[in-house]
GROMACS .gro file of C-alpha atoms in nm:
model
  370
    1MET     CA    1  11.642  20.692  24.138
    2THR     CA    2  11.657  20.385  24.363
    3ASP     CA    3  11.959  20.302  24.578
    4ARG     CA    4  12.191  20.030  24.462
    5LEU     CA    5  12.138  19.687  24.616
    6ARG     CA    6  12.411  19.599  24.863
    7ALA     CA    7  12.546  19.249  24.798
    8ALA     CA    8  12.760  19.017  25.006
    9VAL     CA    9  12.936  18.783  24.763
   10VAL     CA   10  13.065  18.435  24.844
   11LEU     CA   11  13.313  18.270  24.606
   12GLY     CA   12  13.373  17.895  24.631
   13SER     CA   13  13.673  17.670  24.570
   14GLY     CA   14  13.732  17.474  24.251
   15GLY     CA   15  14.061  17.553  24.080
   16ALA     CA   16  14.039  17.690  23.726
   17ARG     CA   17  13.659  17.682  23.739
   18GLY     CA   18  13.703  17.985  23.964
   19TYR     CA   19  13.739  18.202  23.656
   20ALA     CA   20  13.359  18.185  23.659
   21HIS     CA   21  13.379  18.416  23.961
   22VAL     CA   22  13.521  18.684  23.733
   23GLY     CA   23  13.223  18.661  23.498
   24GLY     CA   24  12.979  18.661  23.789
   25LEU     CA   25  13.133  18.973  23.942
   26GLN     CA   26  13.125  19.147  23.603
   27VAL     CA   27  12.750  19.086  23.576
   28LEU     CA   28  12.687  19.214  23.929
   29ASP     CA   29  12.871  19.535  23.844
   30GLU     CA   30  12.680  19.576  23.517
   31ARG     CA   31  12.347  19.531  23.698
   32GLY     CA   32  12.429  19.799  23.948
   33PHE     CA   33  12.493  19.593  24.262
   34GLU     CA   34  12.719  19.743  24.526
   35VAL     CA   35  12.945  19.467  24.654
   36VAL     CA   36  13.004  19.540  25.022
   37ALA     CA   37  13.172  19.215  25.127
   38ILE     CA   38  13.351  18.921  24.965
   39ALA     CA   39  13.436  18.590  25.130
   40GLY     CA   40  13.628  18.330  24.934
   41THR     CA   41  13.800  17.995  24.954
   42SER     CA   42  14.089  17.881  24.733
   43MET     CA   43  14.039  18.026  24.383
   44GLY     CA   44  13.746  18.216  24.531
   45ALA     CA   45  13.985  18.377  24.778
   46LEU     CA   46  14.222  18.469  24.495
   47VAL     CA   47  13.958  18.626  24.268
   48GLY     CA   48  13.784  18.780  24.569
   49GLY     CA   49  14.103  18.942  24.699
   50ILE     CA   50  14.183  19.081  24.356
   51ALA     CA   51  13.828  19.217  24.320
   52ALA     CA   52  13.822  19.366  24.671
   53ALA     CA   53  14.144  19.550  24.588
   54GLY     CA   54  13.993  19.693  24.269
   55LYS     CA   55  14.232  19.498  24.042
   56LEU     CA   56  13.987  19.266  23.868
   57ALA     CA   57  14.028  19.422  23.522
   58PRO     CA   58  14.410  19.387  23.497
   59TYR     CA   59  14.393  19.038  23.649
   60THR     CA   60  14.133  18.936  23.389
   61ASP     CA   61  14.345  19.070  23.103
   62TRP     CA   62  14.643  18.870  23.232
   63ALA     CA   63  14.443  18.549  23.278
   64LEU     CA   64  14.293  18.570  22.930
   65GLY     CA   65  14.643  18.577  22.781
   66LEU     CA   66  14.773  18.264  22.955
   67THR     CA   67  14.869  17.964  22.743
   68GLN     CA   68  14.891  17.607  22.865
   69ARG     CA   69  15.270  17.621  22.856
   70GLU     CA   70  15.274  17.939  23.065
   71VAL     CA   71  15.036  17.783  23.319
   72PHE     CA   72  15.272  17.492  23.386
   73ARG     CA   73  15.562  17.731  23.424
   74LEU     CA   74  15.366  17.945  23.670
   75LEU     CA   75  15.253  17.643  23.873
   76ASP     CA   76  15.621  17.571  23.936
   77LEU     CA   77  15.631  17.190  23.927
   78SER     CA   78  15.873  17.033  24.176
   79ILE     CA   79  15.898  16.665  24.263
   80SER     CA   80  16.108  16.756  24.569
   81ALA     CA   81  15.872  17.019  24.716
   82PRO     CA   82  15.731  16.900  25.051
   83GLY     CA   83  15.357  16.840  25.067
   84GLY     CA   84  15.261  16.910  24.707
   85ALA     CA   85  15.357  16.877  24.342
   86PHE     CA   86  15.344  17.251  24.273
   87ARG     CA   87  15.486  17.544  24.468
   88ALA     CA   88  15.284  17.809  24.277
   89GLU     CA   89  15.547  18.072  24.362
   90ARG     CA   90  15.529  18.241  24.023
   91ILE     CA   91  15.149  18.270  24.031
   92ILE     CA   92  15.160  18.422  24.379
   93ALA     CA   93  15.438  18.660  24.272
   94ARG     CA   94  15.223  18.784  23.983
   95VAL     CA   95  14.919  18.822  24.210
   96GLY     CA   96  15.138  19.007  24.460
   97ASP     CA   97  15.249  19.249  24.187
   98LEU     CA   98  14.886  19.327  24.105
   99LEU     CA   99  14.795  19.377  24.473
  100GLU     CA  100  15.091  19.611  24.534
  101GLY     CA  101  15.127  19.513  24.900
  102ALA     CA  102  14.760  19.568  24.988
  103ALA     CA  103  14.648  19.478  25.340
  104ILE     CA  104  14.306  19.323  25.404
  105GLU     CA  105  14.205  19.586  25.661
  106ASP     CA  106  14.273  19.866  25.409
  107LEU     CA  107  14.065  19.725  25.121
  108PRO     CA  108  13.763  19.928  25.006
  109ILE     CA  109  13.550  19.610  25.024
  110ARG     CA  110  13.531  19.392  25.334
  111TYR     CA  111  13.721  19.071  25.255
  112THR     CA  112  13.773  18.730  25.415
  113ALA     CA  113  13.997  18.450  25.285
  114VAL     CA  114  13.932  18.106  25.433
  115ALA     CA  115  14.205  17.846  25.487
  116THR     CA  116  14.228  17.523  25.688
  117ASP     CA  117  14.457  17.469  25.988
  118LEU     CA  118  14.556  17.103  25.954
  119LEU     CA  119  14.685  17.058  26.310
  120ALA     CA  120  14.392  17.232  26.481
  121ARG     CA  121  14.145  17.078  26.233
  122ARG     CA  122  13.952  17.400  26.196
  123GLU     CA  123  13.899  17.676  25.944
  124VAL     CA  124  14.094  18.001  25.963
  125TRP     CA  125  13.949  18.336  25.855
  126PHE     CA  126  14.203  18.592  25.733
  127GLN     CA  127  14.056  18.939  25.790
  128ARG     CA  128  14.379  19.130  25.856
  129GLY     CA  129  14.728  19.129  25.711
  130PRO     CA  130  14.875  19.108  25.358
  131VAL     CA  131  14.615  18.993  25.106
  132VAL     CA  132  14.869  18.789  24.908
  133HIS     CA  133  14.965  18.581  25.213
  134ALA     CA  134  14.600  18.502  25.287
  135ILE     CA  135  14.547  18.397  24.926
  136ARG     CA  136  14.854  18.173  24.927
  137ALA     CA  137  14.731  17.989  25.235
  138SER     CA  138  14.381  17.945  25.094
  139ILE     CA  139  14.487  17.797  24.757
  140ALA     CA  140  14.707  17.516  24.892
  141ILE     CA  141  14.515  17.212  24.760
  142PRO     CA  142  14.638  16.916  24.971
  143GLY     CA  143  14.891  16.708  24.781
  144VAL     CA  144  14.879  16.939  24.477
  145ILE     CA  145  14.999  17.283  24.593
  146THR     CA  146  15.239  17.296  24.887
  147PRO     CA  147  15.098  17.408  25.224
  148VAL     CA  148  15.243  17.703  25.415
  149VAL     CA  149  15.302  17.793  25.778
  150ILE     CA  150  15.182  18.130  25.907
  151ASN     CA  151  15.218  18.214  26.276
  152GLY     CA  152  15.276  17.849  26.358
  153ARG     CA  153  14.969  17.724  26.171
  154THR     CA  154  15.008  17.466  25.894
  155LEU     CA  155  14.761  17.592  25.639
  156VAL     CA  156  14.599  17.437  25.332
  157ASP     CA  157  14.301  17.501  25.105
  158GLY     CA  158  13.993  17.629  25.288
  159GLY     CA  159  13.778  17.403  25.070
  160LEU     CA  160  13.882  17.113  25.290
  161ILE     CA  161  13.632  17.237  25.552
  162ASN     CA  162  13.434  17.524  25.397
  163PRO     CA  163  13.418  17.518  25.015
  164VAL     CA  164  13.155  17.797  24.995
  165PRO     CA  165  13.219  18.022  25.299
  166ILE     CA  166  12.889  18.200  25.363
  167GLU     CA  167  12.944  18.239  25.739
  168PRO     CA  168  13.200  18.527  25.721
  169THR     CA  169  12.933  18.744  25.552
  170ALA     CA  170  12.665  18.682  25.818
  171ALA     CA  171  12.745  18.998  26.014
  172VAL     CA  172  12.756  19.219  25.705
  173SER     CA  173  12.474  19.465  25.642
  174ALA     CA  174  12.365  19.362  25.294
  175ASP     CA  175  12.040  19.339  25.099
  176VAL     CA  176  12.128  19.010  24.934
  177THR     CA  177  12.384  18.731  24.972
  178ILE     CA  178  12.501  18.582  24.643
  179ALA     CA  179  12.713  18.265  24.634
  180ILE     CA  180  12.894  18.093  24.348
  181ASP     CA  181  12.946  17.720  24.406
  182LEU     CA  182  13.199  17.553  24.174
  183SER     CA  183  13.096  17.198  24.266
  184GLY     CA  184  12.758  17.188  24.093
  185ALA     CA  185  12.612  16.880  23.928
  186ARG     CA  186  12.829  16.743  23.650
  187THR     CA  187  12.692  16.803  23.302
  188HIS     CA  188  12.544  16.498  23.126
  189THR     CA  189  12.590  16.279  23.436
  190GLY     CA  190  12.388  16.181  23.740
  191GLN     CA  191  12.491  16.300  24.084
  192GLY     CA  192  12.355  16.263  24.433
  193ALA     CA  193  12.192  15.925  24.494
  194PRO     CA  194  12.421  15.641  24.609
  195VAL     CA  195  12.505  15.369  24.359
  196ARG     CA  196  12.420  15.014  24.466
  197GLU     CA  197  12.700  14.772  24.381
  198THR     CA  198  12.796  14.414  24.459
  199SER     CA  199  13.132  14.319  24.610
  200GLU     CA  200  13.119  13.994  24.412
  201GLU     CA  201  13.366  13.992  24.126
  202ARG     CA  202  13.188  14.045  23.796
  203PRO     CA  203  13.304  13.950  23.442
  204PHE     CA  204  13.590  14.167  23.324
  205GLU     CA  205  13.406  14.299  23.016
  206GLU     CA  206  13.109  14.414  23.225
  207TRP     CA  207  13.288  14.652  23.457
  208THR     CA  208  13.559  14.770  23.216
  209SER     CA  209  13.297  14.904  22.975
  210ARG     CA  210  13.142  15.101  23.261
  211ILE     CA  211  13.479  15.248  23.363
  212ARG     CA  212  13.557  15.342  23.003
  213ARG     CA  213  13.232  15.537  22.980
  214GLY     CA  214  13.282  15.703  23.318
  215THR     CA  215  13.640  15.814  23.254
  216ALA     CA  216  13.611  15.910  22.888
  217GLU     CA  217  13.569  16.281  22.958
  218VAL     CA  218  13.869  16.281  23.192
  219LEU     CA  219  14.103  16.093  22.959
  220GLU     CA  220  14.011  16.315  22.665
  221SER     CA  221  14.065  16.644  22.849
  222GLU     CA  222  14.345  16.882  22.758
  223ARG     CA  223  14.472  16.868  23.116
  224ILE     CA  224  14.537  16.494  23.107
  225ARG     CA  225  14.702  16.503  22.765
  226ALA     CA  226  14.927  16.784  22.881
  227LEU     CA  227  15.021  16.607  23.203
  228ALA     CA  228  15.097  16.286  23.016
  229GLY     CA  229  15.338  16.471  22.792
  230ARG     CA  230  15.482  16.670  23.077
  231PHE     CA  231  15.577  16.361  23.273
  232THR     CA  232  15.714  16.148  22.988
  233ALA     CA  233  16.065  16.212  23.118
  234GLY     CA  234  15.949  16.086  23.456
  235HIS     CA  235  15.842  15.756  23.300
  236ARG     CA  236  16.188  15.715  23.149
  237ARG     CA  237  16.356  15.782  23.483
  238GLU     CA  238  16.137  15.524  23.657
  239ALA     CA  239  16.245  15.272  23.397
  240GLY     CA  240  16.609  15.355  23.474
  241THR     CA  241  16.686  15.488  23.126
  242ASP     CA  242  16.747  15.855  23.190
  243GLY     CA  243  17.076  15.902  23.365
  244PRO     CA  244  17.133  15.960  23.738
  245HIS     CA  245  16.782  16.084  23.828
  246ARG     CA  246  16.606  15.750  23.876
  247ALA     CA  247  16.305  15.648  24.078
  248GLY     CA  248  16.346  15.744  24.442
  249HIS     CA  249  16.621  15.996  24.361
  250PRO     CA  250  16.457  16.318  24.239
  251PRO     CA  251  16.674  16.619  24.162
  252ALA     CA  252  16.713  16.863  24.447
  253GLY     CA  253  16.486  17.164  24.451
  254HIS     CA  254  16.410  17.464  24.665
  255ALA     CA  255  16.083  17.431  24.857
  256GLY     CA  256  16.045  17.784  24.990
  257THR     CA  257  15.751  18.005  24.906
  258GLY     CA  258  15.951  18.309  24.806
  259HIS     CA  259  15.744  18.543  25.025
  260PRO     CA  260  15.825  18.686  25.369
  261GLY     CA  261  15.609  18.545  25.645
  262LEU     CA  262  15.535  18.227  25.453
  263ALA     CA  263  15.725  17.907  25.518
  264PRO     CA  264  15.690  17.564  25.357
  265ALA     CA  265  15.505  17.321  25.580
  266PRO     CA  266  15.730  17.057  25.738
  267ALA     CA  267  15.720  16.711  25.588
  268ALA     CA  268  15.843  16.374  25.708
  269GLU     CA  269  16.011  16.308  25.375
  270SER     CA  270  16.228  16.528  25.159
  271GLY     CA  271  16.017  16.481  24.848
  272VAL     CA  272  15.677  16.385  24.717
  273ALA     CA  273  15.659  16.077  24.500
  274LEU     CA  274  15.428  16.091  24.201
  275PRO     CA  275  15.339  15.731  24.111
  276ASP     CA  276  15.138  15.647  23.803
  277ILE     CA  277  14.765  15.576  23.818
  278ALA     CA  278  14.634  15.385  23.518
  279LEU     CA  279  14.274  15.435  23.415
  280ALA     CA  280  14.329  15.366  23.048
  281GLY     CA  281  14.144  15.089  22.872
  282HIS     CA  282  14.424  14.833  22.874
  283HIS     CA  283  14.621  14.615  23.116
  284ALA     CA  284  14.962  14.719  23.244
  285ASP     CA  285  15.070  14.369  23.143
  286PRO     CA  286  14.908  14.259  22.814
  287GLY     CA  287  14.950  13.896  22.912
  288SER     CA  288  14.778  13.922  23.251
  289SER     CA  289  14.477  13.712  23.333
  290PRO     CA  290  14.128  13.872  23.337
  291SER     CA  291  14.089  13.745  23.694
  292HIS     CA  292  14.356  13.998  23.801
  293ALA     CA  293  14.214  14.282  23.591
  294PRO     CA  294  14.114  14.514  23.879
  295ASP     CA  295  14.474  14.544  24.009
  296ASP     CA  296  14.614  14.582  23.659
  297TRP     CA  297  14.360  14.853  23.584
  298VAL     CA  298  14.437  15.062  23.890
  299VAL     CA  299  14.814  15.040  23.919
  300GLY     CA  300  15.055  15.063  23.627
  301ARG     CA  301  15.155  15.299  23.351
  302GLY     CA  302  14.868  15.523  23.251
  303GLU     CA  303  14.770  15.876  23.168
  304ILE     CA  304  14.637  15.995  23.506
  305ARG     CA  305  14.889  16.094  23.770
  306THR     CA  306  14.855  16.112  24.146
  307ILE     CA  307  14.789  16.488  24.138
  308ASP     CA  308  14.482  16.424  23.923
  309LEU     CA  309  14.354  16.160  24.161
  310LEU     CA  310  14.409  16.396  24.454
  311ALA     CA  311  14.232  16.683  24.282
  312MET     CA  312  13.932  16.472  24.184
  313SER     CA  313  13.908  16.324  24.534
  314PHE     CA  314  13.925  16.671  24.688
  315GLU     CA  315  13.652  16.797  24.453
  316THR     CA  316  13.424  16.504  24.542
  317MET     CA  317  13.461  16.574  24.914
  318SER     CA  318  13.413  16.949  24.871
  319ALA     CA  319  13.091  16.902  24.676
  320LEU     CA  320  12.938  16.698  24.958
  321ILE     CA  321  13.053  16.939  25.230
  322SER     CA  322  12.921  17.245  25.047
  323ARG     CA  323  12.577  17.088  25.002
  324TYR     CA  324  12.546  17.010  25.373
  325ARG     CA  325  12.677  17.347  25.492
  326MET     CA  326  12.459  17.551  25.259
  327ALA     CA  327  12.151  17.350  25.358
  328GLY     CA  328  12.176  17.509  25.703
  329ASN     CA  329  12.280  17.854  25.581
  330PRO     CA  330  12.153  17.911  25.227
  331PRO     CA  331  12.235  18.225  25.026
  332ASP     CA  332  11.962  18.438  24.868
  333VAL     CA  333  12.101  18.368  24.520
  334LEU     CA  334  12.303  18.057  24.439
  335VAL     CA  335  12.500  18.010  24.118
  336ARG     CA  336  12.613  17.652  24.054
  337VAL     CA  337  12.897  17.587  23.813
  338PRO     CA  338  12.925  17.225  23.690
  339SER     CA  339  13.214  17.048  23.861
  340ASN     CA  340  13.335  16.907  23.529
  341ALA     CA  341  13.324  17.237  23.338
  342VAL     CA  342  13.706  17.238  23.316
  343GLY     CA  343  13.984  17.058  23.502
  344THR     CA  344  14.120  17.191  23.829
  345LEU     CA  345  14.450  17.296  23.667
  346ASP     CA  346  14.312  17.420  23.334
  347PHE     CA  347  14.410  17.780  23.404
  348HIS     CA  348  14.460  17.849  23.034
  349ARG     CA  349  14.082  17.829  22.976
  350ALA     CA  350  13.983  18.160  23.133
  351ALA     CA  351  13.773  18.286  22.842
  352GLU     CA  352  13.520  18.000  22.843
  353MET     CA  353  13.485  17.997  23.223
  354ILE     CA  354  13.436  18.375  23.242
  355ALA     CA  355  13.166  18.342  22.976
  356MET     CA  356  13.003  18.058  23.170
  357GLY     CA  357  13.014  18.260  23.490
  358ARG     CA  358  12.843  18.551  23.316
  359ARG     CA  359  12.572  18.327  23.174
  360LEU     CA  360  12.503  18.139  23.497
  361MET     CA  361  12.497  18.458  23.709
  362THR     CA  362  12.259  18.625  23.464
  363GLU     CA  363  12.025  18.325  23.475
  364ALA     CA  364  12.037  18.305  23.856
  365LEU     CA  365  11.962  18.676  23.902
  366ASP     CA  366  11.676  18.658  23.651
  367ARG     CA  367  11.522  18.364  23.838
  368ALA     CA  368  11.551  18.550  24.168
  369GLY     CA  369  11.397  18.867  24.025
  370TYR     CA  370  11.705  19.087  24.047
   0.00000   0.00000   0.00000
C-alpha cells in the first residue's frame, strides 16, 4: 500500500465563490491526500481555518442551509459602521462557535491566514493566536466589510496584496502544492488583452448598447435584485420622504466587532455614505440630452450600489495581482474558478459553488495525473 500524498493547499480570496474551496477539499480527502498545510486569504482563510480545525463538515451543513434573508442578517448591514457597509459580527460569531476557541498553533494542520496592514502597506501572516481573530482580519474587504485593529495594525482583506497566498506554504514538506484561484477567466467573456478605445465621444446608441451587453449578467443577478430591494428605504430617505433619517443623517449604530482583541479601525467620518451608482439602461433624467448621456448613465438612481462597485473593483485588481504573483511561484496543481460564477455576497448559493469546486478540482487532478 502506497503512502498518502502530502498536500499543501492554498485557498484564494473571492467572497461567496470561496464555497468552491469546500468542494475542492472534499475531493482531496476522497482521493486520499493528506493535507499538511493550508494558507488562505479572505474566504480562503475562513474555509481554511475551519478545515484545519477539523470542522469542515458542520460548517458545510450550516452554509447549505443559509437563505438570502439570513445572509443579509448575518452580514450585519450598518450605514454608520466606519470603513465598511457590513460589520459581519454575526458571521464571525457563528464561525467562532464552530472553532470553540481554537488557536492556530494548536491546530492539527499547519495554517496561515493572510491579511493586509494598510498603514505599513504589507501583508501580514497570522500563524499564532485565535483562529477566529485571524479570519476576521483576513475577510475585511475594503469598503464592504469593516476593517479591524489588532496589536496596532489596521487590517483588511489579504486579497489586496496576496489573493492566492502560495508563499506561506514554501517551507512545508509536501509532495504537491494545490491552489484554488477564485479569479479565473469569466465564463462566456474575454479576459486578458487590453481593449483599444478612443477618447472621442461616440454616438450615444453605440456605447450604450455595449454597456447593456456587458452589464446584463450583473443586473440580472440575484445579488443585485436583493440589494435593490434592501435599500428601497434608503432611496426614500434620500428623497426626504421617510421621517427624520434623511440623507447625511443615518441612524446611530454600534461599530464594534463584538470580539475581544478586535477593534474597529478608526475613520475620519462617523459613517459611510452609500450613494447610488446607475448602470441601468435609462437616463436619471428622461429629458436629458444625449450629449450628456455619460454623466447621466454613471450617476443617478440605479440598481447597483457603491458596495457592488467596490467589490467588482477589488475583484478586478485581485485577478491581476494573482496572475503576476503565481507566474513567479506557480503551484503544482491550479484550480481556477470563474470570477463571475456567483456574486461576492451570494453566500446563500453554497450548494452550486461546492459542486463547482468538486468538479473543477476533479478535472485539475485528472489533468495533473493525480
